[in-house]
PDB file of C-alpha atoms in Angstrom:
ATOM      1  CA  MET A   1     -53.465  -9.349 -17.151  1.00  0.00           C
ATOM      2  CA  THR A   2     -49.578  -9.362 -18.036  1.00  0.00           C
ATOM      3  CA  GLN A   3     -47.129  -6.438 -18.621  1.00  0.00           C
ATOM      4  CA  ALA A   4     -43.635  -5.862 -19.440  1.00  0.00           C
ATOM      5  CA  VAL A   5     -41.110  -2.582 -19.448  1.00  0.00           C
ATOM      6  CA  VAL A   6     -40.069  -3.624 -22.517  1.00  0.00           C
ATOM      7  CA  HIS A   7     -37.379  -0.763 -23.489  1.00  0.00           C
ATOM      8  CA  ILE A   8     -35.492   1.820 -21.570  1.00  0.00           C
ATOM      9  CA  ALA A   9     -34.714   4.808 -22.804  1.00  0.00           C
ATOM     10  CA  LEU A  10     -30.837   5.883 -22.644  1.00  0.00           C
ATOM     11  CA  VAL A  11     -29.802   9.511 -23.881  1.00  0.00           C
ATOM     12  CA  VAL A  12     -27.223   9.667 -25.398  1.00  0.00           C
ATOM     13  CA  LYS A  13     -25.236  12.412 -27.672  1.00  0.00           C
ATOM     14  CA  ASP A  14     -24.398  10.262 -30.428  1.00  0.00           C
ATOM     15  CA  TYR A  15     -26.153   7.486 -32.107  1.00  0.00           C
ATOM     16  CA  ASP A  16     -23.187   5.638 -33.864  1.00  0.00           C
ATOM     17  CA  ASP A  17     -21.166   6.243 -30.923  1.00  0.00           C
ATOM     18  CA  ALA A  18     -23.183   5.167 -28.890  1.00  0.00           C
ATOM     19  CA  ILE A  19     -23.931   2.063 -31.036  1.00  0.00           C
ATOM     20  CA  ASP A  20     -20.040   1.753 -30.954  1.00  0.00           C
ATOM     21  CA  PHE A  21     -20.330   1.374 -27.442  1.00  0.00           C
ATOM     22  CA  TYR A  22     -22.764  -1.028 -26.137  1.00  0.00           C
ATOM     23  CA  THR A  23     -22.019  -4.032 -29.560  1.00  0.00           C
ATOM     24  CA  LYS A  24     -18.141  -3.416 -29.304  1.00  0.00           C
ATOM     25  CA  LYS A  25     -16.621  -3.066 -26.058  1.00  0.00           C
ATOM     26  CA  LEU A  26     -20.131  -4.809 -23.556  1.00  0.00           C
ATOM     27  CA  HIS A  27     -20.741  -6.939 -26.873  1.00  0.00           C
ATOM     28  CA  PHE A  28     -24.426  -5.960 -27.278  1.00  0.00           C
ATOM     29  CA  THR A  29     -26.957  -7.002 -29.940  1.00  0.00           C
ATOM     30  CA  LEU A  30     -27.962  -4.200 -31.803  1.00  0.00           C
ATOM     31  CA  ILE A  31     -32.093  -4.984 -32.465  1.00  0.00           C
ATOM     32  CA  GLU A  32     -33.406  -2.134 -34.458  1.00  0.00           C
ATOM     33  CA  ASP A  33     -31.727   1.133 -36.106  1.00  0.00           C
ATOM     34  CA  THR A  34     -34.666   2.937 -38.062  1.00  0.00           C
ATOM     35  CA  TYR A  35     -34.661   5.966 -38.803  1.00  0.00           C
ATOM     36  CA  GLN A  36     -38.135   8.074 -38.993  1.00  0.00           C
ATOM     37  CA  ALA A  37     -38.489  10.903 -41.448  1.00  0.00           C
ATOM     38  CA  GLU A  38     -40.558  12.416 -39.440  1.00  0.00           C
ATOM     39  CA  GLN A  39     -38.783  13.320 -36.618  1.00  0.00           C
ATOM     40  CA  ASP A  40     -36.060  12.875 -38.088  1.00  0.00           C
ATOM     41  CA  LYS A  41     -34.891  10.524 -35.001  1.00  0.00           C
ATOM     42  CA  ARG A  42     -33.642   6.939 -35.445  1.00  0.00           C
ATOM     43  CA  TRP A  43     -35.228   4.449 -33.195  1.00  0.00           C
ATOM     44  CA  VAL A  44     -32.491   2.202 -31.517  1.00  0.00           C
ATOM     45  CA  VAL A  45     -32.905   0.230 -29.634  1.00  0.00           C
ATOM     46  CA  ILE A  46     -29.476  -2.520 -28.237  1.00  0.00           C
ATOM     47  CA  SER A  47     -30.152  -6.103 -25.431  1.00  0.00           C
ATOM     48  CA  PRO A  48     -27.378  -7.356 -23.841  1.00  0.00           C
ATOM     49  CA  PRO A  49     -25.607 -10.418 -24.847  1.00  0.00           C
ATOM     50  CA  GLY A  50     -28.267 -13.150 -24.157  1.00  0.00           C
ATOM     51  CA  SER A  51     -30.389 -11.487 -23.220  1.00  0.00           C
ATOM     52  CA  SER A  52     -34.895 -11.776 -23.894  1.00  0.00           C
ATOM     53  CA  GLY A  53     -36.315  -9.549 -21.423  1.00  0.00           C
ATOM     54  CA  THR A  54     -36.644  -5.877 -21.575  1.00  0.00           C
ATOM     55  CA  THR A  55     -34.091  -3.225 -23.471  1.00  0.00           C
ATOM     56  CA  ILE A  56     -32.631   0.176 -24.397  1.00  0.00           C
ATOM     57  CA  LEU A  57     -33.326   2.790 -26.530  1.00  0.00           C
ATOM     58  CA  LEU A  58     -30.705   4.886 -27.554  1.00  0.00           C
ATOM     59  CA  ALA A  59     -32.246   8.474 -27.613  1.00  0.00           C
ATOM     60  CA  ARG A  60     -30.499  11.018 -29.072  1.00  0.00           C
ATOM     61  CA  ALA A  61     -30.977  14.415 -26.887  1.00  0.00           C
ATOM     62  CA  SER A  62     -32.760  16.479 -30.216  1.00  0.00           C
ATOM     63  CA  LYS A  63     -33.756  19.571 -26.988  1.00  0.00           C
ATOM     64  CA  PRO A  64     -31.310  21.835 -25.814  1.00  0.00           C
ATOM     65  CA  GLU A  65     -32.885  20.986 -22.412  1.00  0.00           C
ATOM     66  CA  GLN A  66     -31.740  17.290 -22.987  1.00  0.00           C
ATOM     67  CA  GLU A  67     -28.777  17.307 -23.930  1.00  0.00           C
ATOM     68  CA  PRO A  68     -27.599  18.107 -19.686  1.00  0.00           C
ATOM     69  CA  PHE A  69     -29.084  13.878 -19.085  1.00  0.00           C
ATOM     70  CA  ILE A  70     -26.636  12.539 -21.644  1.00  0.00           C
ATOM     71  CA  GLY A  71     -24.342  10.938 -18.517  1.00  0.00           C
ATOM     72  CA  ASN A  72     -26.077  12.008 -15.528  1.00  0.00           C
ATOM     73  CA  GLN A  73     -29.631  10.489 -16.552  1.00  0.00           C
ATOM     74  CA  ALA A  74     -29.633   9.797 -12.872  1.00  0.00           C
ATOM     75  CA  GLY A  75     -27.970  12.411 -10.888  1.00  0.00           C
ATOM     76  CA  GLY A  76     -25.071   9.869 -10.272  1.00  0.00           C
ATOM     77  CA  ARG A  77     -26.922   7.217  -8.632  1.00  0.00           C
ATOM     78  CA  VAL A  78     -26.325   3.844 -10.584  1.00  0.00           C
ATOM     79  CA  PHE A  79     -29.742   3.273 -12.550  1.00  0.00           C
ATOM     80  CA  LEU A  80     -28.911   0.665 -15.033  1.00  0.00           C
ATOM     81  CA  PHE A  81     -27.684  -3.087 -13.976  1.00  0.00           C
ATOM     82  CA  LEU A  82     -25.911  -5.695 -16.099  1.00  0.00           C
ATOM     83  CA  GLY A  83     -26.739  -9.424 -15.628  1.00  0.00           C
ATOM     84  CA  THR A  84     -24.002 -11.900 -15.838  1.00  0.00           C
ATOM     85  CA  ASP A  85     -23.224 -15.465 -15.156  1.00  0.00           C
ATOM     86  CA  ASP A  86     -19.912 -14.471 -14.573  1.00  0.00           C
ATOM     87  CA  PHE A  87     -18.900 -12.022 -13.329  1.00  0.00           C
ATOM     88  CA  TRP A  88     -15.142 -12.409 -13.582  1.00  0.00           C
ATOM     89  CA  ARG A  89     -15.039 -13.182 -17.391  1.00  0.00           C
ATOM     90  CA  ASP A  90     -17.159 -10.100 -17.490  1.00  0.00           C
ATOM     91  CA  TYR A  91     -14.862  -8.018 -15.339  1.00  0.00           C
ATOM     92  CA  ASN A  92     -11.574  -9.194 -16.999  1.00  0.00           C
ATOM     93  CA  GLU A  93     -13.157  -8.819 -20.370  1.00  0.00           C
ATOM     94  CA  MET A  94     -14.435  -5.424 -20.264  1.00  0.00           C
ATOM     95  CA  LYS A  95     -11.073  -3.842 -17.916  1.00  0.00           C
ATOM     96  CA  THR A  96      -9.199  -5.863 -21.496  1.00  0.00           C
ATOM     97  CA  MET A  97     -12.172  -3.081 -23.925  1.00  0.00           C
ATOM     98  CA  GLY A  98     -10.901  -0.030 -21.764  1.00  0.00           C
ATOM     99  CA  ILE A  99     -13.468   0.343 -19.509  1.00  0.00           C
ATOM    100  CA  GLU A 100     -13.572   2.732 -16.480  1.00  0.00           C
ATOM    101  CA  PHE A 101     -14.645   0.849 -13.140  1.00  0.00           C
ATOM    102  CA  THR A 102     -15.411   3.525 -10.564  1.00  0.00           C
ATOM    103  CA  ARG A 103     -15.980   1.031  -7.364  1.00  0.00           C
ATOM    104  CA  GLN A 104     -13.512  -2.248  -7.394  1.00  0.00           C
ATOM    105  CA  PRO A 105     -15.597  -6.037  -7.637  1.00  0.00           C
ATOM    106  CA  LYS A 106     -17.614  -6.166  -4.218  1.00  0.00           C
ATOM    107  CA  GLU A 107     -19.436  -8.913  -2.808  1.00  0.00           C
ATOM    108  CA  GLU A 108     -22.304  -8.897  -1.345  1.00  0.00           C
ATOM    109  CA  ASP A 109     -25.480 -10.327   0.382  1.00  0.00           C
ATOM    110  CA  TYR A 110     -26.739 -10.808  -2.808  1.00  0.00           C
ATOM    111  CA  GLY A 111     -23.347 -11.564  -5.470  1.00  0.00           C
ATOM    112  CA  THR A 112     -20.424  -9.792  -6.782  1.00  0.00           C
ATOM    113  CA  VAL A 113     -20.851  -6.027  -8.331  1.00  0.00           C
ATOM    114  CA  ALA A 114     -19.026  -3.200  -9.159  1.00  0.00           C
ATOM    115  CA  VAL A 115     -19.661   0.201 -10.544  1.00  0.00           C
ATOM    116  CA  PHE A 116     -18.480   0.879 -14.545  1.00  0.00           C
ATOM    117  CA  LYS A 117     -18.668   4.256 -16.431  1.00  0.00           C
ATOM    118  CA  ASP A 118     -20.442   3.742 -20.206  1.00  0.00           C
ATOM    119  CA  LEU A 119     -19.103   6.424 -22.702  1.00  0.00           C
ATOM    120  CA  TYR A 120     -21.663   9.294 -21.098  1.00  0.00           C
ATOM    121  CA  GLY A 121     -19.957   8.342 -17.933  1.00  0.00           C
ATOM    122  CA  ASN A 122     -23.876   7.003 -16.462  1.00  0.00           C
ATOM    123  CA  PRO A 123     -23.105   4.427 -13.979  1.00  0.00           C
ATOM    124  CA  TRP A 124     -23.914   1.131 -13.936  1.00  0.00           C
ATOM    125  CA  ASP A 125     -23.739  -1.821 -11.869  1.00  0.00           C
ATOM    126  CA  LEU A 126     -21.698  -5.438 -13.467  1.00  0.00           C
ATOM    127  CA  VAL A 127     -23.470  -7.445 -11.094  1.00  0.00           C
ATOM    128  CA  GLN A 128     -23.420 -11.497 -10.729  1.00  0.00           C
ATOM    129  CA  PHE A 129     -26.492 -12.222  -8.218  1.00  0.00           C
ATOM    130  CA  LYS A 130     -26.090 -15.437  -5.651  1.00  0.00           C
ATOM    131  CA  GLU A 131     -28.007 -19.518  -6.608  1.00  0.00           C
ATOM    132  CA  ASN A 132     -29.960 -17.784  -3.429  1.00  0.00           C
ATOM    133  CA  HIS A 133     -31.345 -13.933  -4.925  1.00  0.00           C
ATOM    134  CA  PRO A 134     -34.633 -14.036  -6.824  1.00  0.00           C
ATOM    135  CA  MET A 135     -33.011 -12.588  -9.527  1.00  0.00           C
ATOM    136  CA  PHE A 136     -30.609 -15.049  -9.784  1.00  0.00           C
ATOM    137  CA  ASN A 137     -32.383 -17.193 -12.588  1.00  0.00           C
ATOM    138  CA  ARG A 138     -32.643 -13.699 -15.039  1.00  0.00           C
ATOM    139  CA  THR A 139     -28.706 -14.006 -15.668  1.00  0.00           C
ATOM    140  CA  LYS A 140     -28.089 -17.918 -16.348  1.00  0.00           C
TER     141      LYS A 140
END
């Protein structure tokens, strides 16, 4: 049996603002942006540069009960992890692009990591795994 996590849904306030942030500030690729008339919503899929794994589905909050989760999808915990093959390149580029880091770079047993916020305040890890870590080959 082969299975995979294909998409992670990220609740957003506005499709175009989210697309702009992820494609221009984080250099993600816009994979798909399709209007679904029967549901009056868009199917918007993005992916980090060079990635061939799990993608992010930008899901606009469509009900009042979904709106409080914009920017707080995991109760303030980091739940998205952006792996990189060059931490300092990406960290410095992100700082130049105005990305806010809430936890400064730190060397851990598994690699170099810092926490940043997306446009709605969701915390993300930017992480470069060490060569001996099982996730290393997934980000090089």
